[in-house]
mmCIF file of C-alpha atoms and ligand atoms in Angstrom:
data_model
loop_
_atom_site.group_PDB
_atom_site.id
_atom_site.type_symbol
_atom_site.label_atom_id
_atom_site.label_comp_id
_atom_site.label_asym_id
_atom_site.label_seq_id
_atom_site.Cartn_x
_atom_site.Cartn_y
_atom_site.Cartn_z
ATOM 1 C CA MET Z 6 12.795 -111.594 90.398
ATOM 2 C CA LEU Z 7 15.240 -109.294 92.343
ATOM 3 C CA LEU Z 8 18.565 -108.719 91.113
ATOM 4 C CA THR Z 9 21.582 -107.396 93.049
ATOM 5 C CA LYS Z 10 23.267 -104.489 91.464
ATOM 6 C CA LEU Z 11 26.200 -103.091 93.321
ATOM 7 C CA SER Z 12 27.549 -99.491 92.277
ATOM 8 C CA ILE Z 13 31.223 -99.272 91.771
ATOM 9 C CA SER Z 14 32.187 -97.513 94.986
ATOM 10 C CA GLU Z 15 31.153 -100.878 97.109
ATOM 11 C CA LYS Z 16 34.725 -102.240 96.717
ATOM 12 C CA LEU Z 17 34.768 -104.841 99.565
ATOM 13 C CA ALA Z 18 30.783 -106.040 98.389
ATOM 14 C CA ILE Z 19 31.876 -106.383 94.781
ATOM 15 C CA LYS Z 20 34.482 -108.769 95.799
ATOM 16 C CA GLU Z 21 32.496 -110.488 98.279
ATOM 17 C CA TYR Z 22 29.725 -111.133 96.020
ATOM 18 C CA TYR Z 23 31.824 -112.311 93.255
ATOM 19 C CA ASP Z 24 33.876 -114.738 95.259
ATOM 20 C CA SER Z 25 30.627 -116.342 96.394
ATOM 21 C CA TYR Z 26 28.554 -116.671 93.276
ATOM 22 C CA GLY Z 27 30.823 -116.625 90.647
ATOM 23 C CA TYR Z 28 29.666 -113.511 89.166
ATOM 24 C CA VAL Z 29 28.718 -109.789 90.162
ATOM 25 C CA ILE Z 30 26.706 -106.769 88.522
ATOM 26 C CA ILE Z 31 28.021 -103.313 88.643
ATOM 27 C CA GLU Z 32 25.417 -100.574 87.778
ATOM 28 C CA ASN Z 33 25.644 -97.940 85.288
ATOM 29 C CA LEU Z 34 29.613 -98.429 84.700
ATOM 30 C CA LEU Z 35 29.836 -98.041 80.863
ATOM 31 C CA SER Z 36 29.787 -94.521 79.884
ATOM 32 C CA GLN Z 37 26.431 -93.334 78.031
ATOM 33 C CA SER Z 38 28.250 -91.677 75.314
ATOM 34 C CA LYS Z 39 30.587 -94.293 74.532
ATOM 35 C CA ILE Z 40 27.628 -96.573 73.809
ATOM 36 C CA GLU Z 41 25.870 -93.913 71.521
ATOM 37 C CA GLU Z 42 29.424 -93.872 69.639
ATOM 38 C CA PHE Z 43 28.992 -97.578 69.472
ATOM 39 C CA LEU Z 44 25.369 -97.364 67.869
ATOM 40 C CA ILE Z 45 26.255 -94.787 65.311
ATOM 41 C CA SER Z 46 29.259 -96.670 63.615
ATOM 42 C CA TYR Z 47 27.107 -100.283 64.041
ATOM 43 C CA GLU Z 48 24.341 -98.833 62.031
ATOM 44 C CA ILE Z 49 26.742 -98.032 59.483
ATOM 45 C CA VAL Z 50 28.395 -101.610 59.148
ATOM 46 C CA LYS Z 51 25.149 -102.961 59.424
ATOM 47 C CA HIS Z 52 23.855 -101.476 56.289
ATOM 48 C CA SER Z 53 27.171 -102.000 54.463
ATOM 49 C CA SER Z 54 26.999 -104.796 51.801
ATOM 50 C CA SER Z 55 30.759 -105.487 52.065
ATOM 51 C CA PHE Z 56 30.926 -105.849 55.787
ATOM 52 C CA VAL Z 57 32.212 -109.026 56.558
ATOM 53 C CA PHE Z 58 32.949 -110.245 60.150
ATOM 54 C CA PHE Z 59 33.565 -113.654 61.603
ATOM 55 C CA SER Z 60 30.569 -114.993 63.341
ATOM 56 C CA GLN Z 61 30.681 -115.935 66.944
ATOM 57 C CA ASP Z 62 27.880 -118.476 67.199
ATOM 58 C CA THR Z 63 28.616 -120.296 63.798
ATOM 59 C CA HIS Z 64 32.068 -119.915 63.543
ATOM 60 C CA LEU Z 65 32.283 -118.800 59.827
ATOM 61 C CA PRO Z 66 32.974 -115.628 58.201
ATOM 62 C CA SER Z 67 29.426 -114.026 57.489
ATOM 63 C CA ARG Z 68 28.049 -111.201 55.861
ATOM 64 C CA PRO Z 69 24.890 -109.406 57.816
ATOM 65 C CA ARG Z 70 21.734 -111.156 57.870
ATOM 66 C CA LEU Z 71 18.765 -108.967 59.038
ATOM 67 C CA THR Z 72 15.827 -109.908 60.921
ATOM 68 C CA PRO Z 73 12.621 -108.399 59.430
ATOM 69 C CA GLU Z 74 13.061 -105.917 62.810
ATOM 70 C CA GLY Z 75 16.392 -104.622 61.631
ATOM 71 C CA PHE Z 76 18.634 -106.871 64.065
ATOM 72 C CA ILE Z 77 21.670 -108.794 62.810
ATOM 73 C CA GLU Z 78 21.110 -112.546 63.168
ATOM 74 C CA ASN Z 79 24.745 -113.480 63.936
ATOM 75 C CA SER Z 80 26.964 -112.485 66.861
ATOM 76 C CA MET Z 81 30.305 -111.052 66.192
ATOM 77 C CA LEU Z 82 33.558 -112.881 67.278
ATOM 78 C CA ASN Z 83 36.314 -109.984 67.970
ATOM 79 C CA PRO Z 84 34.388 -106.844 66.426
ATOM 80 C CA ALA Z 85 37.510 -104.672 68.257
ATOM 81 C CA SER Z 86 39.924 -106.639 65.381
ATOM 82 C CA LEU Z 87 37.848 -105.303 62.544
ATOM 83 C CA LYS Z 88 40.672 -102.772 61.815
ATOM 84 C CA LEU Z 89 39.478 -102.373 57.993
ATOM 85 C CA TRP Z 90 36.300 -100.906 59.811
ATOM 86 C CA LYS Z 91 37.910 -98.393 61.644
ATOM 87 C CA GLN Z 92 35.200 -96.371 63.440
ATOM 88 C CA PHE Z 93 33.478 -99.439 64.152
ATOM 89 C CA SER Z 94 36.419 -101.425 65.611
ATOM 90 C CA GLN Z 95 37.366 -98.364 67.602
ATOM 91 C CA SER Z 96 34.077 -97.441 69.167
ATOM 92 C CA VAL Z 97 34.122 -101.375 70.405
ATOM 93 C CA GLU Z 98 37.406 -101.026 71.648
ATOM 94 C CA GLU Z 99 36.418 -97.477 73.696
ATOM 95 C CA CYS Z 100 33.645 -99.548 75.380
ATOM 96 C CA LEU Z 101 35.812 -102.616 76.453
ATOM 97 C CA VAL Z 102 38.427 -100.358 77.697
ATOM 98 C CA ASP Z 103 36.348 -97.752 79.707
ATOM 99 C CA GLU Z 104 38.206 -96.716 82.983
ATOM 100 C CA GLY Z 105 35.417 -97.859 85.278
ATOM 101 C CA ILE Z 106 36.051 -101.328 83.811
ATOM 102 C CA THR Z 107 39.719 -101.479 85.115
ATOM 103 C CA THR Z 108 38.466 -99.956 88.358
ATOM 104 C CA ALA Z 109 36.454 -103.131 88.639
ATOM 105 C CA LEU Z 110 38.872 -105.451 87.159
ATOM 106 C CA SER Z 111 41.417 -104.338 89.690
ATOM 107 C CA ILE Z 112 39.101 -104.887 92.321
ATOM 108 C CA LEU Z 113 38.344 -108.584 91.769
ATOM 109 C CA SER Z 114 41.680 -109.276 90.052
ATOM 110 C CA GLY Z 115 44.091 -106.915 92.785
ATOM 111 C CA VAL Z 116 46.090 -106.287 90.054
ATOM 112 C CA SER Z 117 46.192 -102.731 87.893
ATOM 113 C CA LYS Z 118 46.822 -103.792 84.532
ATOM 114 C CA HIS Z 119 44.845 -106.340 82.069
ATOM 115 C CA VAL Z 120 45.074 -107.962 78.985
ATOM 116 C CA MET Z 121 41.831 -108.600 77.036
ATOM 117 C CA MET Z 122 41.993 -112.010 74.952
ATOM 118 C CA GLN Z 123 39.025 -111.490 73.043
ATOM 119 C CA ASN Z 124 35.501 -109.556 72.291
ATOM 120 C CA MET Z 125 31.942 -110.308 71.069
ATOM 121 C CA PHE Z 126 28.717 -108.335 70.294
ATOM 122 C CA PHE Z 127 25.562 -109.224 70.094
ATOM 123 C CA ASP Z 128 22.199 -107.659 68.312
ATOM 124 C CA LYS Z 129 19.669 -110.304 68.192
ATOM 125 C CA SER Z 130 20.262 -113.419 70.981
ATOM 126 C CA THR Z 131 21.625 -116.111 69.398
ATOM 127 C CA GLY Z 132 21.006 -117.881 71.968
ATOM 128 C CA THR Z 133 23.911 -119.753 73.737
ATOM 129 C CA ILE Z 134 24.628 -122.873 75.183
ATOM 130 C CA GLU Z 135 25.443 -123.489 78.806
ATOM 131 C CA HIS Z 136 29.348 -123.567 79.105
ATOM 132 C CA GLN Z 137 32.031 -122.559 80.793
ATOM 133 C CA ASP Z 138 34.511 -120.295 79.318
ATOM 134 C CA HIS Z 139 37.616 -122.050 80.975
ATOM 135 C CA TYR Z 140 37.047 -124.787 78.147
ATOM 136 C CA TYR Z 141 37.606 -122.499 75.530
ATOM 137 C CA LEU Z 142 40.197 -120.049 76.904
ATOM 138 C CA ASP Z 143 41.599 -118.763 80.645
ATOM 139 C CA SER Z 144 44.477 -117.643 82.535
ATOM 140 C CA ASP Z 145 47.835 -119.460 82.943
ATOM 141 C CA PRO Z 146 47.634 -120.235 85.941
ATOM 142 C CA PRO Z 147 43.687 -121.054 85.538
ATOM 143 C CA GLY Z 148 40.641 -119.305 87.037
ATOM 144 C CA ARG Z 149 42.268 -116.123 87.067
ATOM 145 C CA MET Z 150 40.398 -114.982 84.144
ATOM 146 C CA ILE Z 151 37.632 -112.365 84.318
ATOM 147 C CA ALA Z 152 34.726 -112.152 81.603
ATOM 148 C CA VAL Z 153 32.587 -109.129 81.097
ATOM 149 C CA TRP Z 154 28.909 -108.524 79.671
ATOM 150 C CA TYR Z 155 28.080 -105.115 78.586
ATOM 151 C CA ALA Z 156 24.718 -104.194 78.421
ATOM 152 C CA LEU Z 157 24.541 -101.578 75.219
ATOM 153 C CA GLU Z 158 20.923 -101.009 75.830
ATOM 154 C CA ASP Z 159 17.682 -101.692 78.729
ATOM 155 C CA ILE Z 160 17.676 -105.677 77.762
ATOM 156 C CA HIS Z 161 13.822 -106.779 77.612
ATOM 157 C CA LYS Z 162 13.267 -110.149 79.485
ATOM 158 C CA ASP Z 163 11.729 -111.724 76.548
ATOM 159 C CA ALA Z 164 14.837 -110.787 74.394
ATOM 160 C CA GLY Z 165 16.967 -113.891 74.855
ATOM 161 C CA CYS Z 166 18.328 -112.697 78.418
ATOM 162 C CA PHE Z 167 22.302 -113.595 79.221
ATOM 163 C CA PHE Z 168 22.066 -115.658 82.223
ATOM 164 C CA VAL Z 169 24.656 -117.824 84.722
ATOM 165 C CA LEU Z 170 24.401 -120.523 87.356
ATOM 166 C CA PRO Z 171 25.232 -119.031 90.477
ATOM 167 C CA GLY Z 172 27.804 -120.959 92.562
ATOM 168 C CA SER Z 173 28.455 -123.048 89.751
ATOM 169 C CA HIS Z 174 32.272 -121.813 89.728
ATOM 170 C CA LYS Z 175 32.824 -123.791 92.750
ATOM 171 C CA GLY Z 176 32.060 -127.132 91.570
ATOM 172 C CA LYS Z 177 33.994 -129.278 88.692
ATOM 173 C CA VAL Z 178 35.910 -127.596 85.876
ATOM 174 C CA VAL Z 179 35.661 -129.274 82.492
ATOM 175 C CA GLN Z 180 38.512 -129.259 80.777
ATOM 176 C CA ARG Z 181 39.247 -129.627 76.835
ATOM 177 C CA LYS Z 182 41.485 -132.795 75.800
ATOM 178 C CA SER Z 183 43.668 -131.034 73.574
ATOM 179 C CA ALA Z 184 45.342 -127.384 73.563
ATOM 180 C CA SER Z 185 44.928 -126.960 69.988
ATOM 181 C CA ASN Z 186 41.345 -128.101 68.744
ATOM 182 C CA PHE Z 187 37.974 -128.412 69.971
ATOM 183 C CA SER Z 188 37.103 -131.622 68.530
ATOM 184 C CA ASP Z 189 35.570 -132.649 72.145
ATOM 185 C CA HIS Z 190 33.027 -130.030 72.188
ATOM 186 C CA ASP Z 191 30.204 -132.146 71.627
ATOM 187 C CA ALA Z 192 31.193 -134.093 74.587
ATOM 188 C CA PHE Z 193 31.391 -130.839 76.606
ATOM 189 C CA VAL Z 194 28.255 -129.872 76.053
ATOM 190 C CA LYS Z 195 26.924 -133.065 77.397
ATOM 191 C CA GLU Z 196 29.095 -133.332 80.333
ATOM 192 C CA ILE Z 197 28.023 -129.778 81.163
ATOM 193 C CA ALA Z 198 24.564 -130.751 81.202
ATOM 194 C CA HIS Z 199 25.176 -133.703 83.369
ATOM 195 C CA LEU Z 200 26.610 -131.221 86.004
ATOM 196 C CA ILE Z 201 24.231 -128.781 86.110
ATOM 197 C CA ASN Z 202 21.606 -131.720 87.066
ATOM 198 C CA GLU Z 203 23.980 -132.870 89.180
ATOM 199 C CA GLY Z 204 24.135 -129.646 91.430
ATOM 200 C CA LYS Z 205 20.886 -128.538 90.913
ATOM 201 C CA TYR Z 206 22.093 -125.100 90.010
ATOM 202 C CA GLU Z 207 19.481 -122.185 89.886
ATOM 203 C CA TYR Z 208 19.333 -120.390 86.110
ATOM 204 C CA ARG Z 209 19.829 -116.713 86.901
ATOM 205 C CA SER Z 210 19.034 -114.227 83.973
ATOM 206 C CA PHE Z 211 19.736 -110.481 83.441
ATOM 207 C CA PRO Z 212 17.438 -107.927 82.120
ATOM 208 C CA LEU Z 213 20.085 -105.471 82.390
ATOM 209 C CA LYS Z 214 19.632 -101.712 81.848
ATOM 210 C CA LYS Z 215 21.986 -99.625 79.211
ATOM 211 C CA GLY Z 216 25.237 -99.562 80.940
ATOM 212 C CA ASP Z 217 25.252 -102.304 83.778
ATOM 213 C CA VAL Z 218 28.373 -104.397 83.468
ATOM 214 C CA LEU Z 219 28.070 -107.954 84.597
ATOM 215 C CA PHE Z 220 31.345 -109.746 85.855
ATOM 216 C CA TRP Z 221 31.907 -113.797 86.057
ATOM 217 C CA HIS Z 222 34.471 -116.233 86.681
ATOM 218 C CA PRO Z 223 35.820 -118.641 83.947
ATOM 219 C CA TYR Z 224 34.662 -122.042 85.813
ATOM 220 C CA THR Z 225 30.728 -120.046 86.089
ATOM 221 C CA ILE Z 226 28.021 -122.083 83.948
ATOM 222 C CA HIS Z 227 26.094 -119.370 81.928
ATOM 223 C CA GLY Z 228 24.698 -118.757 78.592
ATOM 224 C CA ALA Z 229 22.066 -117.268 76.750
ATOM 225 C CA TYR Z 230 18.151 -117.705 76.121
ATOM 226 C CA ASN Z 231 16.927 -118.089 72.582
ATOM 227 C CA ASN Z 232 15.003 -114.589 71.631
ATOM 228 C CA ARG Z 233 11.305 -114.716 72.698
ATOM 229 C CA ASP Z 234 10.103 -111.603 70.884
ATOM 230 C CA PRO Z 235 11.452 -110.727 67.601
ATOM 231 C CA ARG Z 236 11.058 -107.083 68.384
ATOM 232 C CA PHE Z 237 13.571 -106.900 71.030
ATOM 233 C CA SER Z 238 17.412 -107.147 70.186
ATOM 234 C CA ARG Z 239 19.828 -107.561 73.753
ATOM 235 C CA LYS Z 240 22.485 -105.164 71.996
ATOM 236 C CA SER Z 241 25.841 -106.322 74.207
ATOM 237 C CA LEU Z 242 29.337 -106.898 73.906
ATOM 238 C CA THR Z 243 31.774 -109.197 76.080
ATOM 239 C CA ALA Z 244 35.098 -109.544 76.758
ATOM 240 C CA HIS Z 245 37.643 -111.608 78.256
ATOM 241 C CA TYR Z 246 40.377 -110.199 80.338
ATOM 242 C CA TYR Z 247 43.314 -111.548 82.154
ATOM 243 C CA PRO Z 248 45.854 -110.115 84.948
ATOM 244 C CA ALA Z 249 48.912 -108.679 82.613
ATOM 245 C CA ASN Z 250 51.265 -110.442 85.564
ATOM 246 C CA LEU Z 251 49.777 -113.824 84.081
ATOM 247 C CA ASN Z 252 49.685 -115.794 80.439
ATOM 248 C CA PRO Z 253 46.864 -116.632 78.677
ATOM 249 C CA LEU Z 254 46.065 -120.433 78.761
ATOM 250 C CA TYR Z 255 46.377 -122.378 75.789
ATOM 251 C CA ALA Z 256 48.576 -120.205 73.912
ATOM 252 C CA GLY Z 257 51.862 -121.646 72.684
ATOM 253 C CA THR Z 258 53.979 -118.812 72.400
ATOM 254 C CA ILE Z 259 53.602 -115.612 74.211
ATOM 255 C CA PRO Z 260 51.356 -113.509 72.039
ATOM 256 C CA THR Z 261 51.941 -109.929 71.130
ATOM 257 C CA VAL Z 262 49.502 -107.293 72.644
ATOM 258 C CA ARG Z 263 48.720 -103.891 71.425
ATOM 259 C CA LYS Z 264 48.402 -100.697 73.634
ATOM 260 C CA THR Z 265 44.758 -98.742 73.818
ATOM 261 C CA SER Z 266 43.751 -95.418 75.228
ATOM 262 C CA ASN Z 267 43.704 -96.719 78.719
ATOM 263 C CA SER Z 268 47.418 -97.386 80.231
ATOM 264 C CA ASN Z 269 45.798 -100.569 82.364
ATOM 265 C CA ILE Z 270 43.992 -102.273 79.614
ATOM 266 C CA SER Z 271 46.341 -104.067 76.703
ATOM 267 C CA ILE Z 272 44.739 -106.237 73.837
ATOM 268 C CA LEU Z 273 45.971 -109.828 72.520
ATOM 269 C CA GLY Z 274 46.838 -109.243 68.651
ATOM 270 C CA SER Z 275 49.159 -106.761 66.954
ATOM 271 C CA GLU Z 276 47.977 -103.814 64.699
ATOM 272 C CA ARG Z 277 48.872 -105.978 61.637
ATOM 273 C CA GLU Z 278 47.772 -109.225 63.013
ATOM 274 C CA CYS Z 279 44.404 -107.690 63.158
ATOM 275 C CA TYR Z 280 44.381 -106.133 59.340
ATOM 276 C CA VAL Z 281 45.589 -109.746 58.383
ATOM 277 C CA SER Z 282 42.886 -111.462 60.301
ATOM 278 C CA ASN Z 283 40.675 -108.870 59.002
ATOM 279 C CA VAL Z 284 41.822 -109.631 55.551
ATOM 280 C CA MET Z 285 41.695 -113.692 55.541
ATOM 281 C CA HIS Z 286 37.651 -112.962 56.852
ATOM 282 C CA TYR Z 287 37.095 -112.047 53.150
ATOM 283 C CA VAL Z 288 39.568 -114.907 51.741
ATOM 284 C CA ARG Z 289 37.414 -117.282 54.093
ATOM 285 C CA TYR Z 290 34.273 -116.140 53.011
ATOM 286 C CA ILE Z 291 34.810 -116.423 49.608
ATOM 287 C CA ALA Z 292 36.781 -120.165 49.804
ATOM 288 C CA ASN Z 293 33.677 -121.468 51.909
ATOM 289 C CA TYR Z 294 30.803 -119.750 49.712
ATOM 290 C CA ILE Z 295 33.040 -122.088 46.829
ATOM 291 C CA ARG Z 296 33.522 -125.461 49.117
ATOM 292 C CA GLY Z 297 30.638 -125.182 50.944
ATOM 293 C CA ARG Z 298 32.377 -125.858 53.826
ATOM 294 C CA GLY Z 299 30.686 -125.976 57.769
ATOM 295 C CA PRO Z 300 31.752 -124.435 61.316
ATOM 296 C CA ASP Z 301 34.557 -126.303 63.203
ATOM 297 C CA TYR Z 302 31.666 -126.086 66.539
ATOM 298 C CA ASP Z 303 28.701 -124.336 66.963
ATOM 299 C CA MET Z 304 27.211 -121.943 70.197
ATOM 300 C CA ARG Z 305 23.625 -122.181 69.246
ATOM 301 C CA ARG Z 306 21.377 -123.737 71.482
ATOM 302 C CA ASN Z 307 19.236 -124.556 68.676
ATOM 303 C CA SER Z 308 21.522 -126.718 67.114
ATOM 304 C CA TYR Z 309 21.667 -129.292 70.258
ATOM 305 C CA GLU Z 310 18.091 -129.647 70.603
HETATM 306 O O1 AKG E 28 26.054 -113.271 75.447
HETATM 307 C C1 AKG E 28 25.750 -114.646 75.089
HETATM 308 O O2 AKG E 28 25.145 -115.232 74.611
HETATM 309 C C2 AKG E 28 27.231 -115.310 75.402
HETATM 310 C C3 AKG E 28 28.390 -114.826 75.968
HETATM 311 C C4 AKG E 28 29.538 -115.817 76.172
HETATM 312 O O3 AKG E 28 29.153 -116.953 76.515
HETATM 313 C C5 AKG E 28 30.851 -115.232 76.454
HETATM 314 O O4 AKG E 28 31.006 -114.204 76.074
HETATM 315 O O5 AKG E 28 31.680 -115.766 77.002
HETATM 316 FE FE1 FE2 E 29 31.165 -117.561 77.842
#
């Protein structure tokens, strides 16, 4: 399959492609040296016995569990906020506030300043269910958030690639019933499966090259395949940004933001809130261990098969 990749200089084509298909790939956008910095700091936390992170796929505080090949099994939610692990969280942040990213975001949104709402890191593919990000988070007014997927290595086709369903952003959008919880998550997963059947969308998957970056719309249906060959990881970051002149959807009050080394990007959550949430991962990890408590909801394909 031929993948259309654009270069950052092709401004008009980038915007047109994104508007038509609900996603666009910009090649070689993320600085290779920032990726190297990240990979060095990742090796340290991966082997640390005291490292606890919030797992994005199971929605539980977790310690690194490695595959025999040495890849972390779970994906991380908000690695850039793990302030107790300074070198690691800083190296994540530097990737996510890269100048190239701000240039691309402003081509797509038409404004120069953005706020990052959340971020994730994947080592082994966790196999993510088909979904629209809008159900979880978006801008207010909705539809203006931009989601971004960063390839941190050359991704093998059997690594459990990220995929999108081109054009699905122009179809129906599924809302969650309550702003404060995800109690209708199972119904959401079923409704998305129904939309895919009805719309007969194509699945387009992405064995991208290290440094390639993919942008997608909050209504675009997307997910990731299960790993098909344990020798291959798919080291990648994702992050979600909204134009700074808007607000985040579902947030009761206007949240605090922190500055970054790029004056065009700030991040939701103050420094202090990051430290508190990082400490809380440890508290919850221990409490869950004692109570045997399970997740609120689950993003893994395996859990729905
Ligand atoms: O990379 C993945 O498996 C899923 C990422 C995703 O859905 C997101 O960042 O919104
Ligand atoms: Fe998503």
